[in-house]
Coordinates of C-alpha atoms in Angstrom, one line a residue:
Chain A
M32 CA 81.0 91.5 80.5
T33 CA 83.6 92.7 82.9
H34 CA 85.3 95.0 80.5
E35 CA 86.9 92.8 77.8
I36 CA 86.6 89.5 79.6
P37 CA 83.2 87.8 80.0
E38 CA 82.4 87.1 83.6
S39 CA 81.7 83.5 82.8
D40 CA 85.3 83.2 81.5
L41 CA 86.7 84.8 84.7
L42 CA 84.8 82.3 86.8
R43 CA 86.0 79.4 84.7
M44 CA 89.6 80.5 85.1
A45 CA 89.0 80.6 88.9
R46 CA 87.6 77.1 88.8
D47 CA 90.5 75.9 86.7
A48 CA 93.0 77.4 89.1
A49 CA 91.4 75.8 92.1
R50 CA 92.3 72.3 90.8
D51 CA 96.0 72.9 91.6
A52 CA 95.4 74.2 95.1
Y53 CA 97.7 73.1 97.9
A54 CA 95.1 72.3 100.4
P55 CA 96.2 69.1 102.2
Y56 CA 94.8 70.1 105.6
S57 CA 91.3 71.4 104.7
G58 CA 90.7 69.6 101.4
F59 CA 88.9 72.9 100.5
R60 CA 90.2 74.1 97.2
V61 CA 89.7 77.8 96.3
G62 CA 90.6 79.5 93.0
A63 CA 90.7 83.1 92.0
A64 CA 91.0 85.0 88.7
L65 CA 91.9 88.7 89.0
L66 CA 91.3 91.1 86.1
A67 CA 93.9 93.8 86.3
G68 CA 93.8 97.3 84.9
S69 CA 95.9 96.2 81.9
G70 CA 93.3 93.7 80.9
K71 CA 95.5 90.7 81.9
V72 CA 94.1 88.0 84.2
Y73 CA 96.2 86.6 87.1
T74 CA 95.0 83.4 88.8
G75 CA 95.7 82.0 92.3
F76 CA 94.8 79.1 94.5
N77 CA 95.0 78.6 98.3
V78 CA 98.4 77.5 99.7
E79 CA 98.0 76.0 103.2
N80 CA 100.5 75.5 105.9
A81 CA 101.0 73.1 108.8
S82 CA 100.8 76.2 111.0
Y83 CA 97.4 77.3 109.8
G84 CA 98.2 81.0 110.4
A85 CA 100.8 80.9 107.6
T86 CA 98.1 79.8 105.1
C87 CA 97.5 82.2 102.1
C88 CA 94.2 82.4 100.2
A89 CA 93.7 82.2 96.5
E90 CA 92.6 85.8 96.2
R91 CA 95.7 87.2 97.8
I92 CA 98.0 85.1 95.7
A93 CA 96.3 86.4 92.6
F94 CA 96.9 89.9 93.8
Y95 CA 100.5 89.2 94.7
R96 CA 101.2 87.8 91.3
A97 CA 99.6 90.8 89.6
L98 CA 101.5 93.3 91.8
A99 CA 104.8 91.5 91.2
A100 CA 104.1 91.7 87.5
G101 CA 103.7 95.5 87.8
E102 CA 99.9 95.9 88.0
R103 CA 98.6 98.6 90.3
T104 CA 95.0 98.9 89.3
F105 CA 92.3 96.2 89.4
R106 CA 88.8 95.7 87.9
A107 CA 87.3 92.5 89.2
I108 CA 88.1 89.1 90.8
A109 CA 86.2 85.8 90.4
V110 CA 86.4 83.4 93.4
T111 CA 85.2 79.8 93.5
G112 CA 85.8 77.2 96.1
G113 CA 84.7 73.9 97.6
R114 CA 85.5 70.3 98.3
P115 CA 85.9 68.0 95.3
G116 CA 82.5 66.5 94.4
E117 CA 80.4 69.1 96.3
T118 CA 77.9 71.2 94.5
E119 CA 79.3 74.7 93.9
T120 CA 78.0 77.3 96.3
D121 CA 79.2 80.9 96.7
C122 CA 82.6 81.2 98.3
P123 CA 83.0 84.8 99.4
P124 CA 86.5 86.2 100.2
C125 CA 87.6 86.0 103.8
G126 CA 88.2 89.2 105.8
I127 CA 92.0 89.0 105.3
C128 CA 91.6 89.1 101.5
L129 CA 89.0 91.8 101.6
Q130 CA 91.5 93.9 103.6
V131 CA 94.2 93.3 100.9
M132 CA 91.7 94.3 98.2
R133 CA 90.9 97.5 100.2
E134 CA 94.5 98.5 100.0
F135 CA 94.6 98.5 96.2
C136 CA 91.0 98.8 94.8
D137 CA 88.3 101.4 94.6
P138 CA 85.6 99.9 96.8
G139 CA 82.8 101.2 94.7
Q140 CA 84.2 100.0 91.4
F141 CA 86.1 96.8 92.1
L142 CA 83.8 93.9 91.4
I143 CA 83.7 90.5 93.2
L144 CA 82.2 87.7 91.3
L145 CA 81.0 84.6 93.0
A146 CA 79.3 81.5 91.5
S147 CA 75.8 83.0 91.8
R148 CA 76.2 86.7 92.7
K149 CA 78.3 89.7 92.1
A150 CA 78.8 93.0 94.0
P151 CA 81.4 95.7 94.4
L152 CA 84.0 95.4 97.2
A153 CA 82.1 98.1 99.1
A154 CA 79.2 95.6 99.5
F155 CA 81.6 93.1 101.1
L156 CA 83.5 95.4 103.3
P157 CA 81.4 98.6 103.8
F158 CA 83.6 100.2 106.5
G159 CA 87.1 99.2 105.6
F160 CA 90.1 100.0 107.8
S161 CA 92.8 102.2 106.2
L162 CA 95.5 104.4 107.7
D163 CA 94.6 107.5 105.5
D164 CA 91.0 107.6 106.2
S165 CA 89.4 105.5 109.0
T166 CA 85.8 106.5 108.4
G167 CA 84.7 103.8 106.1
S168 CA 84.7 103.6 102.3
V169 CA 81.0 104.2 101.6
Chain B
M1081 CA 127.1 78.4 91.8
T1082 CA 123.7 77.5 93.0
H1083 CA 123.1 74.9 90.3
E1084 CA 122.8 76.8 86.9
I1085 CA 122.5 80.3 88.3
P1086 CA 125.5 82.0 90.0
E1087 CA 124.6 83.1 93.5
S1088 CA 125.6 86.7 92.7
D1089 CA 123.0 86.7 89.9
L1090 CA 120.3 85.5 92.3
L1091 CA 121.2 88.3 94.8
R1092 CA 121.1 90.8 92.0
M1093 CA 117.6 89.7 90.9
A1094 CA 116.5 90.0 94.6
R1095 CA 117.9 93.6 94.7
D1096 CA 116.2 94.5 91.5
A1097 CA 112.9 93.1 92.7
A1098 CA 113.1 95.2 95.9
R1099 CA 112.9 98.4 94.0
D1100 CA 109.2 97.9 93.2
A1101 CA 108.2 96.9 96.7
Y1102 CA 105.0 98.3 98.0
A1103 CA 106.3 99.5 101.4
P1104 CA 104.5 102.8 102.1
Y1105 CA 104.3 102.2 105.9
S1106 CA 107.8 101.0 106.7
G1107 CA 109.9 102.3 103.9
F1108 CA 111.8 99.0 104.2
R1109 CA 112.0 97.4 100.8
V1110 CA 112.8 93.7 100.6
G1111 CA 113.4 91.6 97.5
A1112 CA 113.6 87.9 97.0
A1113 CA 114.7 85.6 94.1
L1114 CA 113.7 82.0 94.4
L1115 CA 115.4 79.3 92.3
A1116 CA 112.9 76.5 91.7
G1117 CA 113.5 72.9 90.8
S1118 CA 112.9 73.6 87.2
G1119 CA 115.8 76.0 87.0
K1120 CA 113.5 79.0 86.7
V1121 CA 113.7 82.0 89.0
Y1122 CA 110.7 83.7 90.6
T1123 CA 111.0 87.1 92.3
G1124 CA 109.0 88.8 94.9
F1125 CA 108.9 92.0 97.0
N1126 CA 107.1 92.9 100.2
V1127 CA 103.4 94.1 99.9
E1128 CA 102.4 96.0 103.0
N1129 CA 98.9 96.8 104.3
A1130 CA 97.3 99.5 106.4
S1131 CA 96.4 96.6 108.8
Y1132 CA 100.0 95.5 109.3
G1133 CA 99.0 91.9 109.9
A1134 CA 97.8 91.6 106.3
T1135 CA 101.3 92.4 105.1
C1136 CA 103.1 89.8 103.0
C1137 CA 106.9 89.4 102.7
A1138 CA 109.0 89.2 99.5
E1139 CA 110.0 85.6 100.2
R1140 CA 106.5 84.3 100.5
I1141 CA 105.4 86.2 97.3
A1142 CA 108.2 84.6 95.4
F1143 CA 107.0 81.2 96.7
Y1144 CA 103.4 81.9 95.8
R1145 CA 104.3 82.9 92.3
A1146 CA 106.4 79.8 91.8
L1147 CA 103.7 77.5 93.3
A1148 CA 101.0 79.1 91.1
A1149 CA 103.3 78.5 88.1
G1150 CA 103.4 74.8 88.9
E1151 CA 106.7 74.5 90.8
R1152 CA 106.7 72.1 93.8
T1153 CA 110.5 71.8 94.5
F1154 CA 112.9 74.5 95.4
R1155 CA 116.7 74.9 95.5
A1156 CA 117.6 78.3 96.9
I1157 CA 116.3 81.8 97.7
A1158 CA 118.3 85.1 97.8
V1159 CA 116.9 87.8 100.1
T1160 CA 118.0 91.4 100.3
G1161 CA 116.4 94.4 102.1
G1162 CA 116.8 97.8 103.6
R1163 CA 115.9 101.4 103.3
P1164 CA 116.9 103.4 100.3
G1165 CA 120.4 104.9 100.8
E1166 CA 121.3 102.6 103.6
T1167 CA 124.4 100.3 103.4
E1168 CA 123.2 96.8 102.7
T1169 CA 123.3 94.4 105.6
D1170 CA 122.0 90.9 105.9
C1171 CA 118.2 90.7 105.9
P1172 CA 117.3 87.2 107.1
P1173 CA 113.8 85.9 106.4
C1174 CA 111.2 86.4 109.2
G1175 CA 109.7 83.4 111.0
I1176 CA 106.5 83.4 108.9
C1177 CA 108.5 83.0 105.7
L1178 CA 110.7 80.3 107.3
Q1179 CA 107.5 78.5 108.2
V1180 CA 106.3 78.6 104.6
M1181 CA 109.7 77.4 103.3
R1182 CA 109.5 74.5 105.8
E1183 CA 106.3 73.4 104.1
F1184 CA 107.9 72.9 100.7
C1185 CA 111.6 72.6 101.1
D1186 CA 114.1 70.1 102.3
P1187 CA 115.6 71.9 105.4
G1188 CA 119.1 70.4 104.8
Q1189 CA 119.2 71.1 101.1
F1190 CA 117.3 74.4 100.5
L1191 CA 119.8 77.3 100.6
I1192 CA 119.1 80.8 101.9
L1193 CA 121.5 83.5 100.5
L1194 CA 121.9 86.8 102.2
A1195 CA 124.1 89.7 101.3
S1196 CA 127.1 88.3 103.2
R1197 CA 126.3 84.8 104.2
K1198 CA 124.5 81.6 103.2
A1199 CA 123.2 78.6 105.0
P1200 CA 120.6 75.9 104.5
L1201 CA 117.0 76.4 105.8
A1202 CA 117.9 74.0 108.7
A1203 CA 120.4 76.6 110.0
F1204 CA 117.6 79.3 110.2
L1205 CA 114.8 77.1 111.5
P1206 CA 116.5 74.1 113.2
F1207 CA 113.3 72.8 114.9
G1208 CA 110.5 73.5 112.5
F1209 CA 106.8 72.9 113.2
S1210 CA 105.0 70.5 110.9
L1211 CA 102.0 68.3 111.3
D1212 CA 103.6 65.1 110.1
D1213 CA 106.6 65.2 112.3
S1214 CA 106.8 67.6 115.2
T1215 CA 110.2 66.6 116.4
G1216 CA 112.4 69.1 114.4
S1217 CA 114.1 68.9 111.1
V1218 CA 117.7 68.3 112.1
Chain C
M1041 CA 113.8 74.8 137.8
T1042 CA 112.9 77.7 135.6
H1043 CA 113.4 80.4 138.2
E1044 CA 110.6 79.9 140.8
I1045 CA 108.4 77.5 138.8
P1046 CA 109.6 73.9 138.2
E1047 CA 109.7 73.1 134.5
S1048 CA 107.5 70.2 135.0
D1049 CA 104.8 72.5 136.4
L1050 CA 105.0 74.8 133.4
L1051 CA 104.6 71.8 131.1
R1052 CA 101.6 70.6 133.1
M1053 CA 100.0 74.0 132.8
A1054 CA 100.5 74.0 129.0
R1055 CA 99.0 70.5 128.8
D1056 CA 96.0 71.7 130.9
A1057 CA 95.5 74.7 128.7
A1058 CA 95.5 72.6 125.5
R1059 CA 92.3 70.9 126.6
D1060 CA 90.2 74.0 125.9
A1061 CA 91.7 74.7 122.5
Y1062 CA 89.4 75.9 119.8
A1063 CA 90.6 73.5 117.1
P1064 CA 87.6 72.3 115.1
Y1065 CA 89.4 72.3 111.8
S1066 CA 92.7 70.5 112.7
G1067 CA 91.7 68.6 115.8
F1068 CA 95.3 69.4 116.9
R1069 CA 95.2 71.0 120.3
V1070 CA 98.2 73.0 121.5
G1071 CA 98.8 74.6 124.9
A1072 CA 101.4 77.1 126.1
A1073 CA 102.4 78.4 129.5
L1074 CA 104.5 81.5 129.5
L1075 CA 106.6 82.5 132.6
A1076 CA 106.8 86.3 132.6
G1077 CA 109.4 88.5 134.3
S1078 CA 107.1 89.1 137.2
G1079 CA 107.0 85.4 138.0
K1080 CA 103.4 85.1 136.9
V1081 CA 102.4 82.4 134.3
Y1082 CA 100.1 83.1 131.4
T1083 CA 98.5 80.3 129.4
G1084 CA 97.2 80.0 125.9
F1085 CA 95.7 77.6 123.4
N1086 CA 95.3 77.6 119.7
V1087 CA 92.2 79.5 118.3
E1088 CA 91.5 78.4 114.7
N1089 CA 89.5 80.1 112.0
A1090 CA 87.5 79.0 109.0
S1091 CA 89.9 81.1 107.0
Y1092 CA 93.0 79.2 108.2
G1093 CA 95.2 82.3 107.8
A1094 CA 93.3 84.0 110.7
T1095 CA 94.3 81.2 113.1
C1096 CA 96.3 82.1 116.2
C1097 CA 98.6 79.7 118.0
A1098 CA 98.7 79.0 121.7
E1099 CA 102.1 80.6 122.2
R1100 CA 101.1 83.9 120.7
I1101 CA 97.9 84.0 122.8
A1102 CA 100.0 83.4 125.9
F1103 CA 102.2 86.4 124.9
Y1104 CA 99.2 88.6 124.1
R1105 CA 97.6 87.9 127.5
A1106 CA 100.8 88.6 129.3
L1107 CA 101.4 91.8 127.3
A1108 CA 97.9 93.0 127.9
A1109 CA 98.4 92.4 131.6
G1110 CA 101.4 94.7 131.5
E1111 CA 104.3 92.2 131.3
R1112 CA 107.2 93.3 129.1
T1113 CA 109.9 90.7 130.0
F1114 CA 109.7 87.0 129.7
R1115 CA 111.7 84.0 131.0
A1116 CA 110.4 80.8 129.5
I1117 CA 107.5 79.1 127.6
A1118 CA 106.4 75.5 127.7
V1119 CA 104.6 74.2 124.7
T1120 CA 102.7 70.9 124.2
G1121 CA 100.5 69.7 121.4
G1122 CA 98.9 66.8 119.7
R1123 CA 95.7 65.1 118.8
P1124 CA 93.7 63.6 121.7
G1125 CA 94.8 60.0 122.3
E1126 CA 98.2 60.3 120.6
T1127 CA 101.4 59.8 122.4
E1128 CA 103.0 63.1 123.3
T1129 CA 105.8 64.2 121.1
D1130 CA 107.7 67.5 120.9
C1131 CA 105.6 70.3 119.4
P1132 CA 108.0 73.1 118.6
P1133 CA 106.7 76.6 118.1
C1134 CA 105.9 77.6 114.5
G1135 CA 107.9 80.3 112.7
I1136 CA 105.2 82.9 113.3
C1137 CA 105.4 82.4 117.1
L1138 CA 109.2 82.4 117.1
Q1139 CA 109.0 85.8 115.3
V1140 CA 106.7 87.2 118.0
M1141 CA 109.0 85.8 120.7
R1142 CA 112.0 87.5 118.9
E1143 CA 110.2 90.8 119.3
F1144 CA 110.1 90.6 123.1
C1145 CA 112.7 88.1 124.3
D1146 CA 116.4 87.9 124.7
P1147 CA 117.3 85.1 122.3
G1148 CA 120.1 83.7 124.4
Q1149 CA 118.1 83.8 127.7
F1150 CA 114.5 83.0 126.8
L1151 CA 113.9 79.2 127.2
I1152 CA 111.5 77.1 125.2
L1153 CA 110.4 73.9 126.9
L1154 CA 109.0 71.0 124.9
A1155 CA 107.9 67.6 126.2
S1156 CA 111.4 66.1 125.9
R1157 CA 113.8 68.9 125.3
K1158 CA 114.6 72.5 126.1
A1159 CA 116.7 75.2 124.5
P1160 CA 116.9 79.0 124.3
L1161 CA 115.0 80.9 121.6
A1162 CA 118.3 81.4 119.8
A1163 CA 118.5 77.6 119.1
F1164 CA 115.1 77.7 117.4
L1165 CA 115.6 81.0 115.4
P1166 CA 119.3 81.6 115.1
F1167 CA 119.1 84.4 112.6
G1168 CA 116.0 86.3 113.5
F1169 CA 114.6 89.2 111.5
S1170 CA 114.3 92.5 113.3
L1171 CA 114.2 96.1 112.0
D1172 CA 116.9 97.4 114.4
D1173 CA 119.5 94.8 113.6
S1174 CA 119.1 92.4 110.7
T1175 CA 122.3 90.4 111.2
G1176 CA 121.0 87.6 113.3
S1177 CA 120.8 87.2 117.1
V1178 CA 123.7 84.8 117.7
Chain D
M1004 CA 73.1 100.6 127.2
T1005 CA 74.8 97.5 125.8
H1006 CA 73.2 95.1 128.3
E1007 CA 74.7 96.0 131.7
I1008 CA 77.5 98.2 130.5
P1009 CA 76.8 101.7 129.1
E1010 CA 78.3 102.0 125.6
S1011 CA 80.2 105.1 126.8
D1012 CA 81.9 103.0 129.4
L1013 CA 83.0 100.4 126.9
L1014 CA 84.4 103.1 124.6
R1015 CA 86.3 104.6 127.5
M1016 CA 87.8 101.2 128.4
A1017 CA 88.9 100.8 124.8
R1018 CA 90.5 104.3 124.9
D1019 CA 92.3 103.5 128.2
A1020 CA 93.6 100.2 126.8
A1021 CA 95.0 101.9 123.7
R1022 CA 97.5 103.9 125.9
D1023 CA 99.6 100.8 126.5
A1024 CA 99.7 99.6 122.9
Y1025 CA 102.9 98.2 121.6
A1026 CA 103.0 100.2 118.4
P1027 CA 106.7 101.3 117.8
Y1028 CA 106.4 100.9 114.0
S1029 CA 103.2 102.7 113.2
G1030 CA 102.7 105.0 116.2
F1031 CA 99.0 104.2 115.7
R1032 CA 97.5 103.0 119.0
V1033 CA 94.3 101.0 119.0
G1034 CA 92.3 99.8 121.9
A1035 CA 89.4 97.4 122.2
A1036 CA 86.9 96.5 124.9
L1037 CA 84.9 93.3 124.4
L1038 CA 81.8 92.6 126.3
A1039 CA 81.4 88.8 126.7
G1040 CA 78.3 86.8 127.3
S1041 CA 79.1 86.5 131.0
G1042 CA 78.9 90.3 131.3
K1043 CA 82.7 90.6 131.8
V1044 CA 84.8 93.0 129.7
Y1045 CA 88.1 92.0 128.1
T1046 CA 90.4 94.7 126.7
G1047 CA 93.2 94.6 124.1
F1048 CA 95.6 96.8 122.3
N1049 CA 97.6 96.3 119.2
V1050 CA 100.9 94.4 119.4
E1051 CA 103.1 95.1 116.3
N1052 CA 106.1 93.2 115.1
A1053 CA 109.3 94.0 113.1
S1054 CA 107.8 91.6 110.5
Y1055 CA 104.6 93.5 110.0
G1056 CA 102.7 90.3 109.1
A1057 CA 103.1 89.0 112.6
T1058 CA 101.3 92.0 114.1
C1059 CA 98.1 91.4 116.0
C1060 CA 95.3 94.0 116.4
A1061 CA 93.6 95.1 119.6
E1062 CA 90.3 93.5 118.7
R1063 CA 91.7 90.0 118.2
I1064 CA 93.7 90.3 121.4
A1065 CA 90.6 91.1 123.3
F1066 CA 88.9 88.0 121.8
Y1067 CA 91.9 85.8 122.6
R1068 CA 91.9 86.9 126.2
A1069 CA 88.2 86.3 126.5
L1070 CA 88.4 82.9 124.9
A1071 CA 91.3 81.9 127.1
A1072 CA 89.2 82.9 130.1
G1073 CA 86.5 80.5 129.0
E1074 CA 84.1 82.9 127.2
R1075 CA 82.4 81.5 124.1
T1076 CA 79.6 84.1 123.5
F1077 CA 80.0 87.8 122.8
R1078 CA 77.8 90.8 122.8
A1079 CA 79.7 93.9 121.7
I1080 CA 83.1 95.4 121.1
A1081 CA 84.2 99.0 121.3
V1082 CA 87.2 100.0 119.2
T1083 CA 89.1 103.3 119.2
G1084 CA 92.4 104.2 117.6
G1085 CA 94.6 107.0 116.4
R1086 CA 98.0 108.7 116.8
P1087 CA 98.6 110.6 120.1
G1088 CA 97.3 114.2 119.8
E1089 CA 95.1 113.5 116.8
T1090 CA 91.4 114.2 116.9
E1091 CA 89.5 110.9 117.4
T1092 CA 87.8 109.5 114.3
D1093 CA 86.1 106.2 113.8
C1094 CA 88.6 103.3 113.6
P1095 CA 86.7 100.4 112.1
P1096 CA 88.1 96.8 112.6
C1097 CA 90.3 95.5 109.8
G1098 CA 89.2 92.5 107.7
I1099 CA 91.3 90.1 109.7
C1100 CA 89.5 91.0 113.0
L1101 CA 86.1 90.9 111.3
Q1102 CA 87.0 87.4 110.1
V1103 CA 87.8 86.3 113.7
M1104 CA 84.6 88.0 115.0
R1105 CA 82.7 86.0 112.3
E1106 CA 83.9 82.8 113.8
F1107 CA 82.5 83.4 117.3
C1108 CA 79.7 85.9 116.9
D1109 CA 76.1 86.1 115.6
P1110 CA 76.5 88.7 112.8
G1111 CA 73.1 90.1 113.3
Q1112 CA 73.4 90.5 117.1
F1113 CA 77.1 91.3 117.8
L1114 CA 77.5 95.1 118.0
I1115 CA 80.6 97.0 116.9
L1116 CA 80.9 100.4 118.6
L1117 CA 83.1 103.1 117.1
A1118 CA 83.7 106.7 118.3
S1119 CA 80.7 108.1 116.4
R1120 CA 78.7 105.1 115.1
K1121 CA 77.6 101.6 115.9
A1122 CA 76.3 98.7 113.8
P1123 CA 76.1 94.9 114.0
L1124 CA 78.9 92.8 112.6
A1125 CA 76.7 92.0 109.6
A1126 CA 76.9 95.6 108.6
F1127 CA 80.7 95.4 108.5
L1128 CA 81.1 92.0 106.9
P1129 CA 77.8 91.3 105.1
F1130 CA 79.1 88.2 103.2
G1131 CA 81.4 86.5 105.6
F1132 CA 83.5 83.4 104.7
S1133 CA 82.9 80.3 106.8
L1134 CA 83.4 76.7 106.2
D1135 CA 79.9 75.6 107.2
D1136 CA 78.0 78.0 105.1
S1137 CA 79.6 80.0 102.5
T1138 CA 76.6 81.9 101.3
G1139 CA 76.9 85.0 103.5
S1140 CA 75.5 85.9 106.8
V1141 CA 72.7 88.3 105.8

């Protein structure tokens, strides 16, 4: 259990979100389900762009939706991704998304759930960059 | 009128959204209110990051929220921004946001509303980059 | 002539640069050749990333190389792009690159050269976002 | 020693590069010195933008310069940063830069040198996202 929501439910919500991804360039569909401090879940999928640099990942979109809804604390995020028909493997967040998580989450507490493993943010980004404290989060 | 919603209402919603911006680094708060094809409005504010490159603008967040809610067509976006206490001036979308609009909007039809002017996307990004057609949108 | 360098030379340098692009995901190779205030030319090509959002375009890389070499004023940039074997068409800069050009260039003076047309930056990004003056550049 | 170049020299080159950073918005100047497979060193500094999301970090600019010069293998990068007059502390690369390093470097071999510590890329980004293999690099 991740607090009130079973982890398997959070992963399922991420998988469901991935179905609607806007991924015409890569064909790689990613879904995310973010459990906020309030207990509500916010989903996201990747939104690609003809100029690849303007692409946004599923994880960040889940964060932006939660922040826009007033959330400021976060407990866990489930992330799944792949091409339709492929066997599911772990799809870890990219560095950009880890950087956004670092801005809002406690690295030792915030959990990242992948298809077959889970670990706190600090395990994914042990020495995060921040402007307050640039000496790493662990 | 922008379809069902008066333009002044869309601008007011953008101004309201800006109040909750996460802008600890610039102090510059931007709000956006996006009128989708369904007639619903999706708001956004800027979400900055210690690594400035991981910052996301208000306009893109409004789009991501709308896309995540299933919208795929868009009519207009109102954008306002500034530092608290400053007189409001026009705050045009940055190039990154224009690039994201270009992916989903008809450049001749999609309207951008600023505090004191309005024009279609094509007036802001006359020769947009896309992978289908790289010869400009006008 | 763009100052000392014929425009056709600048376009040729852009085409040459595109050959070495790191574009394993899109197969779309872009090249840029930037004429700086000193009269020197700096080239760039697109560098893609598995996380599409971490991709950088040819135009920005040309600017970063020039800035790192000490340049602070710019005259013109030639941009070409396409997939190998395709007929060349105009490849206008994306919004992100236009935003970077806006930071360093005079919109009315800085020239953008495409395969079959040329125009100043102001024609590509008429109402640019800046923090000093958010009322547009034209 | 990092191969031919002493680590202290690489750090000094990073510090020197930081002096010319274009950081009018944050005042936070970062420098990077990248040792490529050829034995050559490529420096970079941060280049900010009025639209914070269009900012590029020192580390990525060092990579783009090296890639543009034909390098495709990399050994180590030194990174330093801070505000003028502050005591130097470790300035770890942000997630975006780690993601770009992940595209071109062997996570177990590529060294990241900070003011007071060093570790391979794998220690900074243990479970990196890539499109070939999304199961982590360690």
